[in-house]
Short mmCIF file of C-alpha atoms and ligand atoms in Angstrom, two decimals:
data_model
loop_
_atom_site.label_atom_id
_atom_site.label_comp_id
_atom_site.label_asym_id
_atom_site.label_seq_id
_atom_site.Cartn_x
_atom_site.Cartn_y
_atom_site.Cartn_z
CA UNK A 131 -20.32 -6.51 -2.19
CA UNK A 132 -17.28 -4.43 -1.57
CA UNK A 133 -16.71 -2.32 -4.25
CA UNK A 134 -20.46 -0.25 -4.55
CA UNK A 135 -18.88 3.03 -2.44
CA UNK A 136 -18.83 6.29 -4.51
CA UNK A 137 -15.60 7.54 -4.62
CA UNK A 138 -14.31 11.04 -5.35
CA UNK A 139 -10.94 10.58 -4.84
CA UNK A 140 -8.50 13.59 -5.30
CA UNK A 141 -11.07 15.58 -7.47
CA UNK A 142 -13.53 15.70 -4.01
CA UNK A 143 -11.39 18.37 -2.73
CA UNK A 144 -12.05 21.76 -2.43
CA UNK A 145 -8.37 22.64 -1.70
CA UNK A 146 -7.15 23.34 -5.11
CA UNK A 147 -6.49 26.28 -4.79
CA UNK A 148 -4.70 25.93 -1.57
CA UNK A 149 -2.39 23.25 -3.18
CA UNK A 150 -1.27 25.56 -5.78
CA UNK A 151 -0.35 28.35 -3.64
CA UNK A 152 0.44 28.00 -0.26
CA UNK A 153 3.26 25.80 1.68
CA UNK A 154 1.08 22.24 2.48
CA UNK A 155 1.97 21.18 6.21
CA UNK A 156 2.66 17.27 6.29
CA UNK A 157 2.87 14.23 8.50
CA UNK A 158 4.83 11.73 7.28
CA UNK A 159 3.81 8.18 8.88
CA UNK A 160 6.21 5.55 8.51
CA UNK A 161 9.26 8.14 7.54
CA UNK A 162 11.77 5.69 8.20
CA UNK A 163 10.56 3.11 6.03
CA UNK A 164 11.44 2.38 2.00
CA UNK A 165 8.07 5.15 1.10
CA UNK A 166 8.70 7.88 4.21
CA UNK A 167 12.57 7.99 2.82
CA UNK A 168 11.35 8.52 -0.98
CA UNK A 169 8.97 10.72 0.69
CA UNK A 170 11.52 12.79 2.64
CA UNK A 171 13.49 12.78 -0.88
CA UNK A 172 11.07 14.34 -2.96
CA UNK A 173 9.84 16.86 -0.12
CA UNK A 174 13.70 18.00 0.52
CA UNK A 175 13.88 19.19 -3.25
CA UNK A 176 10.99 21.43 -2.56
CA UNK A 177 11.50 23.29 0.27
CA UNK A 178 9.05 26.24 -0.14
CA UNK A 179 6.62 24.13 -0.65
CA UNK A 180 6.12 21.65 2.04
CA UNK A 181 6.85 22.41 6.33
CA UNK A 182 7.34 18.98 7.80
CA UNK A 183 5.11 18.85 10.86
CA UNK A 184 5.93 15.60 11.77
CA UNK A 185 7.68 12.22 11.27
CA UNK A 186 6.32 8.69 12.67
CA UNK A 187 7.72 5.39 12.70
CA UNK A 188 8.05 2.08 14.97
CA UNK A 189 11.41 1.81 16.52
CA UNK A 190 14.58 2.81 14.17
CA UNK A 191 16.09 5.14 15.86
CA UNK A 192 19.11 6.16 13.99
CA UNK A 193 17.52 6.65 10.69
CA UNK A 194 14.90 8.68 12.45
CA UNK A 195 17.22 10.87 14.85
CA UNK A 196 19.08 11.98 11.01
CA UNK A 197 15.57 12.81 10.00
CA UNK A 198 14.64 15.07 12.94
CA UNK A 199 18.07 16.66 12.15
CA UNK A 200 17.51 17.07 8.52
CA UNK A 201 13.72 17.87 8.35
CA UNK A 202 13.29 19.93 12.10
CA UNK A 203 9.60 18.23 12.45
CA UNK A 204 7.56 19.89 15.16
CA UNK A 205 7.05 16.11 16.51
CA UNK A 206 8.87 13.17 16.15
CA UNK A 207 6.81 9.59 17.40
CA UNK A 208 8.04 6.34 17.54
CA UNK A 209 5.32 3.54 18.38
CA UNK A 210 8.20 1.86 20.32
CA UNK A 211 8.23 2.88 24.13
CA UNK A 212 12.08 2.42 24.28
CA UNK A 213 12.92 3.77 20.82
CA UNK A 214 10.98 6.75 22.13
CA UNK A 215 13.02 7.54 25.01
CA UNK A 216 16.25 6.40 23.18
CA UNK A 217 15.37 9.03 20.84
CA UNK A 218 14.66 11.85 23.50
CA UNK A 219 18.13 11.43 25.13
CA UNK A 220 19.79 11.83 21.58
CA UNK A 221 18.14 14.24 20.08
CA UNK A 222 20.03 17.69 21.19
CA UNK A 223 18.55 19.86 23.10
CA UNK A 224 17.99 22.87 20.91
CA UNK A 225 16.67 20.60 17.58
CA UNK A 226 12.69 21.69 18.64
CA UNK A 227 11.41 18.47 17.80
CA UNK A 228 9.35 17.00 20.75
CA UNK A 229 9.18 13.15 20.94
CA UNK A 230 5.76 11.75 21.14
CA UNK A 231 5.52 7.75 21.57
CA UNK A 232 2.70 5.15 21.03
CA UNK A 233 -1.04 5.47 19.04
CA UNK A 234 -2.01 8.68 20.96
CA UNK A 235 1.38 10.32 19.56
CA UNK A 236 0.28 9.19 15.97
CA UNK A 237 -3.72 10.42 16.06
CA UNK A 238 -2.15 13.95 17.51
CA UNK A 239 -0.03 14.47 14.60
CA UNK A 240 -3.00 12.81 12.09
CA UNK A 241 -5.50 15.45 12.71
CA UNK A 242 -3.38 18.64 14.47
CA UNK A 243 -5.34 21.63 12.64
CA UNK A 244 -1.80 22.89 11.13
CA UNK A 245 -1.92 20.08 8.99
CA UNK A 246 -2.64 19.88 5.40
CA UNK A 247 -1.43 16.36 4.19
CA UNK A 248 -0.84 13.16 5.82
CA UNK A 249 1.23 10.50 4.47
CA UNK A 250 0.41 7.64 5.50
CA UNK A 251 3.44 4.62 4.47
CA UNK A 252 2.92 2.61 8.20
CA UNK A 253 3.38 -1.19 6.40
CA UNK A 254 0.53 -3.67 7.15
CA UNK A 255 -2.60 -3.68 9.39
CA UNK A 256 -1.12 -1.48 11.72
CA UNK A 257 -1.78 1.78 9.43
CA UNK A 258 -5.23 1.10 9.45
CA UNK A 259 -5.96 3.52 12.72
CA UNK A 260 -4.18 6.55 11.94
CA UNK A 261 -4.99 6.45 8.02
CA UNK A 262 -8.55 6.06 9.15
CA UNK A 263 -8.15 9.22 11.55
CA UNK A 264 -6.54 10.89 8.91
CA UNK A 265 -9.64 10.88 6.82
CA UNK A 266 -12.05 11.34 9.52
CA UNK A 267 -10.20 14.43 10.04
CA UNK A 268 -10.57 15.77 6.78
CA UNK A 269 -7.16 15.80 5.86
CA UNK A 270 -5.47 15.35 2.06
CA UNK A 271 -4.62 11.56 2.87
CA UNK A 272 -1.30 9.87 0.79
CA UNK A 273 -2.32 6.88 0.81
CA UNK A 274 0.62 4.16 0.33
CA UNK A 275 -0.81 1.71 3.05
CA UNK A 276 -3.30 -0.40 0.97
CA UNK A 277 -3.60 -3.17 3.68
CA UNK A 278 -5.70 -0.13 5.37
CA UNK A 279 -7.96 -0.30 2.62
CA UNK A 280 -7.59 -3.92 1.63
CA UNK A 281 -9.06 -4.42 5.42
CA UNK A 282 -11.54 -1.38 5.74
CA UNK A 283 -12.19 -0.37 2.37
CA UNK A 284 -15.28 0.48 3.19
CA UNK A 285 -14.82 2.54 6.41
CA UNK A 286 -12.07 4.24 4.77
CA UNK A 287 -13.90 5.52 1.75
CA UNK A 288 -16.87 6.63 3.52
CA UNK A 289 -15.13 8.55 5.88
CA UNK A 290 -12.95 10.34 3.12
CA UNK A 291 -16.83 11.56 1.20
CA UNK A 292 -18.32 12.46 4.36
CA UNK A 293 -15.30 14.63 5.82
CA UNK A 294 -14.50 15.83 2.32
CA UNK A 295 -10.84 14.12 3.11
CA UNK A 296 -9.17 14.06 -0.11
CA UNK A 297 -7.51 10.67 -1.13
CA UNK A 298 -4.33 10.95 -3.35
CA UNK A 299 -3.46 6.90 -4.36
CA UNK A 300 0.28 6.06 -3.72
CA UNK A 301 0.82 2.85 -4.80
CA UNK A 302 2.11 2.87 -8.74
CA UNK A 303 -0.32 1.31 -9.75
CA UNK A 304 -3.22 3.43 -8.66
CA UNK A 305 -1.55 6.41 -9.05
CA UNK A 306 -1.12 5.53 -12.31
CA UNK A 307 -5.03 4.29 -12.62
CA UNK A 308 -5.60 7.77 -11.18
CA UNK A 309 -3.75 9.81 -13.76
CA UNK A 310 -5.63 8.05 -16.45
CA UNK A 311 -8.80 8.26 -15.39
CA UNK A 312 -11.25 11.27 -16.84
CA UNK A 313 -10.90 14.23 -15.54
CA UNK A 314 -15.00 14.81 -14.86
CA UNK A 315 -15.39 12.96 -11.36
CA UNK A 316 -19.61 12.86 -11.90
CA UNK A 317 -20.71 9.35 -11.93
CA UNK A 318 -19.42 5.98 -11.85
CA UNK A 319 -16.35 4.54 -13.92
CA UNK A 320 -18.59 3.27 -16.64
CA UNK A 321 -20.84 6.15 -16.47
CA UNK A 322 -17.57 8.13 -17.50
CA UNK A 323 -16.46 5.72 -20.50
CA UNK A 324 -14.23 3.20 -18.20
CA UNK A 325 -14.77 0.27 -19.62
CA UNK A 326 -12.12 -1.47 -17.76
CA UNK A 327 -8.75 -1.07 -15.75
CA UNK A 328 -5.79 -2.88 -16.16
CA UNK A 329 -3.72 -3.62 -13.50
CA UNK A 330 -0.06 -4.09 -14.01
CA UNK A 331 1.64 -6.77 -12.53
CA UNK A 332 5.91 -7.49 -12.90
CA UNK A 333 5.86 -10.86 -11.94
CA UNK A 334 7.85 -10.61 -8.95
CA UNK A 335 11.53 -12.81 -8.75
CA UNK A 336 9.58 -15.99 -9.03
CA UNK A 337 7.54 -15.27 -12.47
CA UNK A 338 9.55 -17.59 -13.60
CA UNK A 339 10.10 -20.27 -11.25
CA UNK A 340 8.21 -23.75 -10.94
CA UNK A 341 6.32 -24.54 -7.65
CA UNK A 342 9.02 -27.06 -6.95
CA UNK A 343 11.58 -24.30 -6.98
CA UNK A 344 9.69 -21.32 -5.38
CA UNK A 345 8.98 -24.24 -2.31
CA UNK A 346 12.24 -23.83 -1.02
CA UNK A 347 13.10 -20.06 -2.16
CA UNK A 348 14.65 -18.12 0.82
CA UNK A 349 13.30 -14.73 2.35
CA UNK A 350 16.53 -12.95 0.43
CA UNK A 351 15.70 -15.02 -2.79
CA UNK A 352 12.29 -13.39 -2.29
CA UNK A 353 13.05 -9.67 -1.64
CA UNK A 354 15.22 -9.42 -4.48
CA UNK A 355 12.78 -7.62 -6.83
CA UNK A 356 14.32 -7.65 -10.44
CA UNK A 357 12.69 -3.69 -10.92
CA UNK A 358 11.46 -2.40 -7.28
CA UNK A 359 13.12 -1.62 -4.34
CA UNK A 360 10.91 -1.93 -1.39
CA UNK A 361 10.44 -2.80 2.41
CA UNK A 362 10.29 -6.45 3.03
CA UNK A 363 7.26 -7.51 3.33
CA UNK A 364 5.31 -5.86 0.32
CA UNK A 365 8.87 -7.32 -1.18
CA UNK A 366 7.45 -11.17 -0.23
CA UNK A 367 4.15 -10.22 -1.19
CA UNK A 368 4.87 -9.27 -4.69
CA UNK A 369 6.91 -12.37 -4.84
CA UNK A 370 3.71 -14.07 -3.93
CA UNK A 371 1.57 -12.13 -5.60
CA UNK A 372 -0.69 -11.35 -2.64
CA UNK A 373 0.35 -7.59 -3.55
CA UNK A 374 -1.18 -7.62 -6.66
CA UNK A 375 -4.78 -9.04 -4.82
CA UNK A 376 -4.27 -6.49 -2.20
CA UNK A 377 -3.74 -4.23 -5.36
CA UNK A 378 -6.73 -5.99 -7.23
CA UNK A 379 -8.43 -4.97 -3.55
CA UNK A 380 -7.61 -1.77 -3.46
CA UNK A 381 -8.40 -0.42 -7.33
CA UNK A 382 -12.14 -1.79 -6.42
CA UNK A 383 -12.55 0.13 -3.39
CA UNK A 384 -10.33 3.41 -4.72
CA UNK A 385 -11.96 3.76 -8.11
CA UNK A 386 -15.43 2.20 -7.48
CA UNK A 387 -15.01 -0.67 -9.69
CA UNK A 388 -17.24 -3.80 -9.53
CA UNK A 389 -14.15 -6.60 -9.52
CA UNK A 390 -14.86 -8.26 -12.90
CA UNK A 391 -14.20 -4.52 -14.42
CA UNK A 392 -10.34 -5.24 -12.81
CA UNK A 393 -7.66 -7.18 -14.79
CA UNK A 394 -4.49 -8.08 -13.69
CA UNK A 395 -1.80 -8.65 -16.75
CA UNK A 396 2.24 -9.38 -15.85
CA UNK A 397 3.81 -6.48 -17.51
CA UNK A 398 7.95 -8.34 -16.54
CA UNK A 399 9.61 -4.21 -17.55
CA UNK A 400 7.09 -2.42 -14.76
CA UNK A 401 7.66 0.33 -17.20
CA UNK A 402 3.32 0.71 -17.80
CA UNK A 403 2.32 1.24 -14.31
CA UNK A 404 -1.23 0.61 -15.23
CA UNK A 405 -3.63 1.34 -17.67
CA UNK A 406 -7.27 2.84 -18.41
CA UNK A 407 -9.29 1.05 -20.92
CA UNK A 408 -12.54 2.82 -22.55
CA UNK A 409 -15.45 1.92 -24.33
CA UNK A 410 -14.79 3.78 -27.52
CA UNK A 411 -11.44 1.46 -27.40
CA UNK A 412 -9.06 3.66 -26.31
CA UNK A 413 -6.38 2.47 -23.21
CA UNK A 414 -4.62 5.20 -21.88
CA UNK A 415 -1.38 3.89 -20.11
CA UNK A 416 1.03 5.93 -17.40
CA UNK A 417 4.83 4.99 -18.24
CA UNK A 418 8.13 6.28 -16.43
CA UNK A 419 11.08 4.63 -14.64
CA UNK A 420 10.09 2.06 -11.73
CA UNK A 421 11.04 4.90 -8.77
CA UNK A 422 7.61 5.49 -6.18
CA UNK A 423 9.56 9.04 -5.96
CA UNK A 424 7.22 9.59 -9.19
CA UNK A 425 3.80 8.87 -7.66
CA UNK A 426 5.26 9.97 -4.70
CA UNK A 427 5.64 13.81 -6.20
CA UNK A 428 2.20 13.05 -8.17
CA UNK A 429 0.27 12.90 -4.81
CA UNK A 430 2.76 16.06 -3.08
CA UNK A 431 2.24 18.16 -5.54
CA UNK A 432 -1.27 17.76 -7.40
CA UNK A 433 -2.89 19.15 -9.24
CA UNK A 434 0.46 20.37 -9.74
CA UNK A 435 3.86 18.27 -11.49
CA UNK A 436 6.83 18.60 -9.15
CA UNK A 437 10.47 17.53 -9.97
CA UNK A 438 10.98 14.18 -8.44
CA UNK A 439 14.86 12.91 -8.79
CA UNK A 440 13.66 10.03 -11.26
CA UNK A 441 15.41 9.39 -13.97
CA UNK A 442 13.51 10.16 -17.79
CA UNK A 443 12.23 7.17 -19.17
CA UNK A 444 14.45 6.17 -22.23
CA UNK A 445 11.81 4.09 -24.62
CA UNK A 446 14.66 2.83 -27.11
CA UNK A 447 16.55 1.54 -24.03
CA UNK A 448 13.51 -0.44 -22.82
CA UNK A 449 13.15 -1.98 -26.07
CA UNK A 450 10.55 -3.43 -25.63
CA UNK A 451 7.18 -4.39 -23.39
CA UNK A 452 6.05 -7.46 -22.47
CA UNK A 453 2.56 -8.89 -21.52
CA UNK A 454 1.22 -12.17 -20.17
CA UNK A 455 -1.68 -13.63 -17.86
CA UNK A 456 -0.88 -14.40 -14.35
CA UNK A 457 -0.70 -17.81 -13.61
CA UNK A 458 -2.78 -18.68 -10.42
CA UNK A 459 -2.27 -22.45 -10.23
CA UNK A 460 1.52 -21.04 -9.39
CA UNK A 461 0.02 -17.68 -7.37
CA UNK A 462 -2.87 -18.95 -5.81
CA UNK A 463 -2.52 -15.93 -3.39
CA UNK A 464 -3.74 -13.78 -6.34
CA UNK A 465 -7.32 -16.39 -6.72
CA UNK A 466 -7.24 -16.32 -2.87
CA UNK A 467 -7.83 -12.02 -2.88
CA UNK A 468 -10.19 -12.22 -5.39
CA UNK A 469 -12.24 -15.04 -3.68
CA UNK A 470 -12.01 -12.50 -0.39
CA UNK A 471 -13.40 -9.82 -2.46
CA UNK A 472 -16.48 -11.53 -3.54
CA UNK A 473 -17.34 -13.08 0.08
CA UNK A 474 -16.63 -9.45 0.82
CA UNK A 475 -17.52 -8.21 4.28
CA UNK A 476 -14.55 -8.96 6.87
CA UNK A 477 -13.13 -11.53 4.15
CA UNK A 478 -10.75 -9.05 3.01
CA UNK A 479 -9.55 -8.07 6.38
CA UNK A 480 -8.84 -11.71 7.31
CA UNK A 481 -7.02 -12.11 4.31
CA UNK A 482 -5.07 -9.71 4.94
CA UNK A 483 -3.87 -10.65 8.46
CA UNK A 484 -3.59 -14.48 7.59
CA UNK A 485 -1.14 -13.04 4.90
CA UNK A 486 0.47 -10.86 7.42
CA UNK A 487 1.03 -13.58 9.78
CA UNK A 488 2.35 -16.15 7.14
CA UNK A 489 4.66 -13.58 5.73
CA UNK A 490 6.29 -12.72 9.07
CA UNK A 491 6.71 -16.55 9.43
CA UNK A 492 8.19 -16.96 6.01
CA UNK A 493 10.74 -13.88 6.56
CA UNK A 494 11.85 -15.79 10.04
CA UNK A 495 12.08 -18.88 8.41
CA UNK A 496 9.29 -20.59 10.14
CA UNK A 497 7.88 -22.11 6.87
CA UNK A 498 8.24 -21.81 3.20
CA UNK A 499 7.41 -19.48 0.63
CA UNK A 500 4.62 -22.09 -0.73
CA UNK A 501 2.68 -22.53 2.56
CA UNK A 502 2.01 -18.64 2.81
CA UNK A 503 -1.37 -19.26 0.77
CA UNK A 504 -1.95 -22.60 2.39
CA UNK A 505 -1.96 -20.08 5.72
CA UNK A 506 -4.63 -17.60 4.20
CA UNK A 507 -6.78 -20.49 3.12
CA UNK A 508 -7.02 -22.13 5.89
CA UNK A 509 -7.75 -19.42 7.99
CA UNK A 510 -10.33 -17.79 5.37
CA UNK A 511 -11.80 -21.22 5.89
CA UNK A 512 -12.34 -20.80 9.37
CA UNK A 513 -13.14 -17.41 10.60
CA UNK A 514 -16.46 -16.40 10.13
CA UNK A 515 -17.49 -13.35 7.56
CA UNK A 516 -19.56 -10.38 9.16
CA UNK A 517 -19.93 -6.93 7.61
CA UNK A 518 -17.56 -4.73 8.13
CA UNK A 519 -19.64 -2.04 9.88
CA UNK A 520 -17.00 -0.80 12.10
CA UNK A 521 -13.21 -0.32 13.15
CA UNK A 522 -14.24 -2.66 15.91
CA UNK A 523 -15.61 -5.15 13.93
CA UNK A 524 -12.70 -5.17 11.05
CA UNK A 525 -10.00 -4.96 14.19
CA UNK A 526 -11.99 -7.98 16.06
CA UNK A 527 -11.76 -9.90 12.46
CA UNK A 528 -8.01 -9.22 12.11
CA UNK A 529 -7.28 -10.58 15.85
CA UNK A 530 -9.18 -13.36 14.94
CA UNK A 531 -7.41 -14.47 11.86
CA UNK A 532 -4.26 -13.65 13.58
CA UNK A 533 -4.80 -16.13 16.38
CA UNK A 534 -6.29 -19.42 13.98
CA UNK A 535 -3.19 -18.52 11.56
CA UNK A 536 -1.30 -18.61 14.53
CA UNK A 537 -2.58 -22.00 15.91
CA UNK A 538 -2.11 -23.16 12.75
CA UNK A 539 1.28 -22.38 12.24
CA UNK A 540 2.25 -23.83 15.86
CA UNK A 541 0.48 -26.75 15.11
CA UNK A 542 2.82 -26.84 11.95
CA UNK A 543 5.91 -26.44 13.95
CA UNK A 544 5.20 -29.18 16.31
CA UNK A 545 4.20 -31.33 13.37
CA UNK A 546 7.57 -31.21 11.72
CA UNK A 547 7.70 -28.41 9.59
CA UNK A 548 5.02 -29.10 7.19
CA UNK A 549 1.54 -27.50 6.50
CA UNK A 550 -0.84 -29.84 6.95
CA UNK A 551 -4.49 -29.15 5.55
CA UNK A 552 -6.29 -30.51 8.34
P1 LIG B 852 8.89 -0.50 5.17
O1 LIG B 852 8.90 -1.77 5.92
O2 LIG B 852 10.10 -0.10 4.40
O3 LIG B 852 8.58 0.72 6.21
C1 LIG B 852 7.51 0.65 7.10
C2 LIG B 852 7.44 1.90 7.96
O4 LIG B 852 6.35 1.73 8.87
C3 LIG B 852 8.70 2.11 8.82
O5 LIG B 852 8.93 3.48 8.96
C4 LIG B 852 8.29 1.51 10.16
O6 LIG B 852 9.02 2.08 11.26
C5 LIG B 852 6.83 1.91 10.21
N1 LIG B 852 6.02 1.08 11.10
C6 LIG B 852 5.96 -0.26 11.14
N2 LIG B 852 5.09 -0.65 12.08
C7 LIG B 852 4.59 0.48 12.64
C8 LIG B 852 3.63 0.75 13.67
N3 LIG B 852 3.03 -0.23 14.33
N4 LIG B 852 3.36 2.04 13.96
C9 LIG B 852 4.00 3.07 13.31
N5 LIG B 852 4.90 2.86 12.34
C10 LIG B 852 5.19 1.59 12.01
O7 LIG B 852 7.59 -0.52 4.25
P2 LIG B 852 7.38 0.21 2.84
O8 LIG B 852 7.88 -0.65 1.78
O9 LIG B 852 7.80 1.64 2.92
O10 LIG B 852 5.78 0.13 2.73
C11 LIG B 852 4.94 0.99 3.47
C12 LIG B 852 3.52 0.86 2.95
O11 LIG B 852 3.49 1.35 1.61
C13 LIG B 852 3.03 -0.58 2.88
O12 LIG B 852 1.66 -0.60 3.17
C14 LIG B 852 3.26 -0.96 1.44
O13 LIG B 852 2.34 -1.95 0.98
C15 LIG B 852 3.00 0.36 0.74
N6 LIG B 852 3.68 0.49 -0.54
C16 LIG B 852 5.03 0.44 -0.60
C17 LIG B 852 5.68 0.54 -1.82
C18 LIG B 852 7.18 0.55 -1.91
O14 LIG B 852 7.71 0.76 -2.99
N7 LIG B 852 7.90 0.33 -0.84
C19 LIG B 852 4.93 0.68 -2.99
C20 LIG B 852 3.54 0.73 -2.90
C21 LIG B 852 2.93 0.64 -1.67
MG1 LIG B 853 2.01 -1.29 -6.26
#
């Protein structure tokens, strides 16, 4: 079972007092990206409050070169061996920010002493390392990469109670989960009046769509997210849903929560970002404007509130809210993460990169947006579970699942350009 970690998460810290009166030293991991830009937003509005140590990203150059010159990080790294040179020859001589390139670049600015926080907004599988340092090393962890969790939940949250890392959730919804959650930290969920958390979903583009239409729906017809604006592949999986069971994932393994205590309810306005239900029938609910520049501020500043650039909600404007079930016969991606969760182990992280893999194939136009689940299934079918004991054993489970969804897809392509079930 995934979800029976105890997690203290934010409240384990002992740095309050730190946060509220010093200047917090931060990493920013994936700064170049649709999260490290909101990121970089929020933290320019403050600057006596935050040193940027440094800035990490795979291979965009430009955006990151204006960064270096805007933010002066100690370190700049760029996964990218190219992009890393590329960057060395144009950053000017005088700008003090030394280029680092590859993992070894990325641990080094994870756990440098100097630094306080780590944000860590790498998309997909490929976060997992450095947000896993990042705890190991004690650090206050933003965590915006849920596939990290999604495939190592439960390396990830022991390693933030035995360091005494503090993890601050990023994603709306959790963030939101988190600021309605009791304050007292002692105990489990339910042990604390939780009776149940409800997880927010919009819909994505395609809420309302048949199957017939969503089969041939094109990678721009799926990042068009009526409320969010986002990097494209959490864009395709909202559209598929698979965010919200990566989401569905992630509230287990964040806020200790056995998965039937978890329920996902389309909320079209994304105005509720998610709410706490309790057994004396209360539900508390966190509302604002659909900008991650909110939970983004939430998770720089607390326990503090810091001025984030988002506009005030305006109820009467909204109008009104809107609630329905998801419909999984139309999502099966949603059934397929909650089927990973209970075979638990490795499930999760095969999930994960079957969905990474078919998503990457959808947004080249390899297949369509209604064989990404047939991807998942099939290779949740065929890769054997273990328990996810180590970083070796969830990385050896994600190359795995990357290579039958792979075969699977070639197979595909030399078949025509269907998805056969074989
Ligand atoms: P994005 O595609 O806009 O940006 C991804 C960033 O990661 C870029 O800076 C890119 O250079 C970097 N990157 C990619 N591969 C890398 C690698 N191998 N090593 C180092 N850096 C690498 O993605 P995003 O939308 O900002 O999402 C980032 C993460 O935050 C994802 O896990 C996503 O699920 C999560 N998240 C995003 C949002 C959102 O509103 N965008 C909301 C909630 C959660
Ligand atoms: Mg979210």
């Amino acid at each position: 079972m995934c979800c029976s970690t105890s997690v203290r998460t934010g409240f384990a810290v002992g740095g309050l007092v730190a946060a509220v009166n010093t200047k917090r030293v931060i990493s920013v991991l994936g700064s170049t990206g649709s999260i490290g830009v909101n990121t970089l937003d929020v933290i320019a509005r403050h600057p006596d409050r935050f040193d940027v140590f440094a800035l990490a990203a795979n291979a965009s150059v430009d955006i990151m070169l204006a960064q270096c010159l805007a933010f002066a990080p100690r370190y700049a790294v760029m996964m990218d061996e190219a992009a890393a040179t590329l960057l060395q020859q144009r950053l000017p001589a005088e700008s003090g920010t030394e280029v680092l390139q590859g993992e070894s670049g990325l641990a080094a600015v994870v756990t440098a002493p100097q630094v306080d926080v780590v944000m860590a907004a790498i998309v997909g599988a490929a976060g997992l390392p450095s947000t896993l340092a990042a705890a190991r090393a004690g650090k206050t962890l933003l965590l915006a990469n849920k596939e990290s969790l999604v495939m190592g939940g439960h390396l990830l949250m022991q390693a933030v109670r035995e360091n005494g890392a503090c993890l601050l959730p990023i994603d709306s919804e959790h963030n939101a989960i988190f600021q309605c959650m009791p304050v007292d930290e002692h105990g489990t969920p339910s042990d604390r009046g939780v009776s149940k958390v409800l997880l927010t979903a919009s819909g994505g583009p395609f809420r309302q769509w048949s199957r017939e239409q969503m089969v041939n729906a094109t990678p721009d017809e799926a990042c068009a997210h009526p409320n969010w604006s986002m990097g494209r592949k959490i864009s395709v999986d909202s559209a598929s849903l698979m965010n919200k069971g990566l989401e569905f994932i992630e509230a287990c393994w964040i806020f200790d929560l056995a998965p039937e205590r978890v329920e996902v309810v389309v909320h079209p306005q994304s105005i509720i970002h998610s709410m706490v239900q309790y057994l004396d029938g209360s539900v508390l609910a966190q509302l604002g404007n659909p900008d991650m520049r909110t939970a983004i501020a939430y998770g720089l500043g607390w326990p503090q509130r810091l001025e984030s650039g988002v506009t005030p909600l305006d109820l009467v404007a909204t109008a009104r809210l809107d609630f329905e079930s998801p419909d999984e016969s139309r999502f099966p991606c949603l059934r397929l993460a909650r089927e990973s969760v209970a075979a638990g182990g490795t499930a999760m992280a095969v999930c994960n990169a079957a969905n990474e893999v078919a998503v990457d194939a959808f947004l080249a136009n390899g297949i369509h947006f209604t064989d990404i689940p047939v991807v998942i299934e099939h290779t949740l079918e065929r890769v054997d579970n273990a328990e996810a004991v180590s970083l070796a054993v969830v990385e050896n489970a994600d190359a795995q699942a990357r290579q039958v969804a792979m075969e699977f897809l070639a197979d595909f392509q030399q078949n025509g350009g269907v998805v056969k079930r074989v």
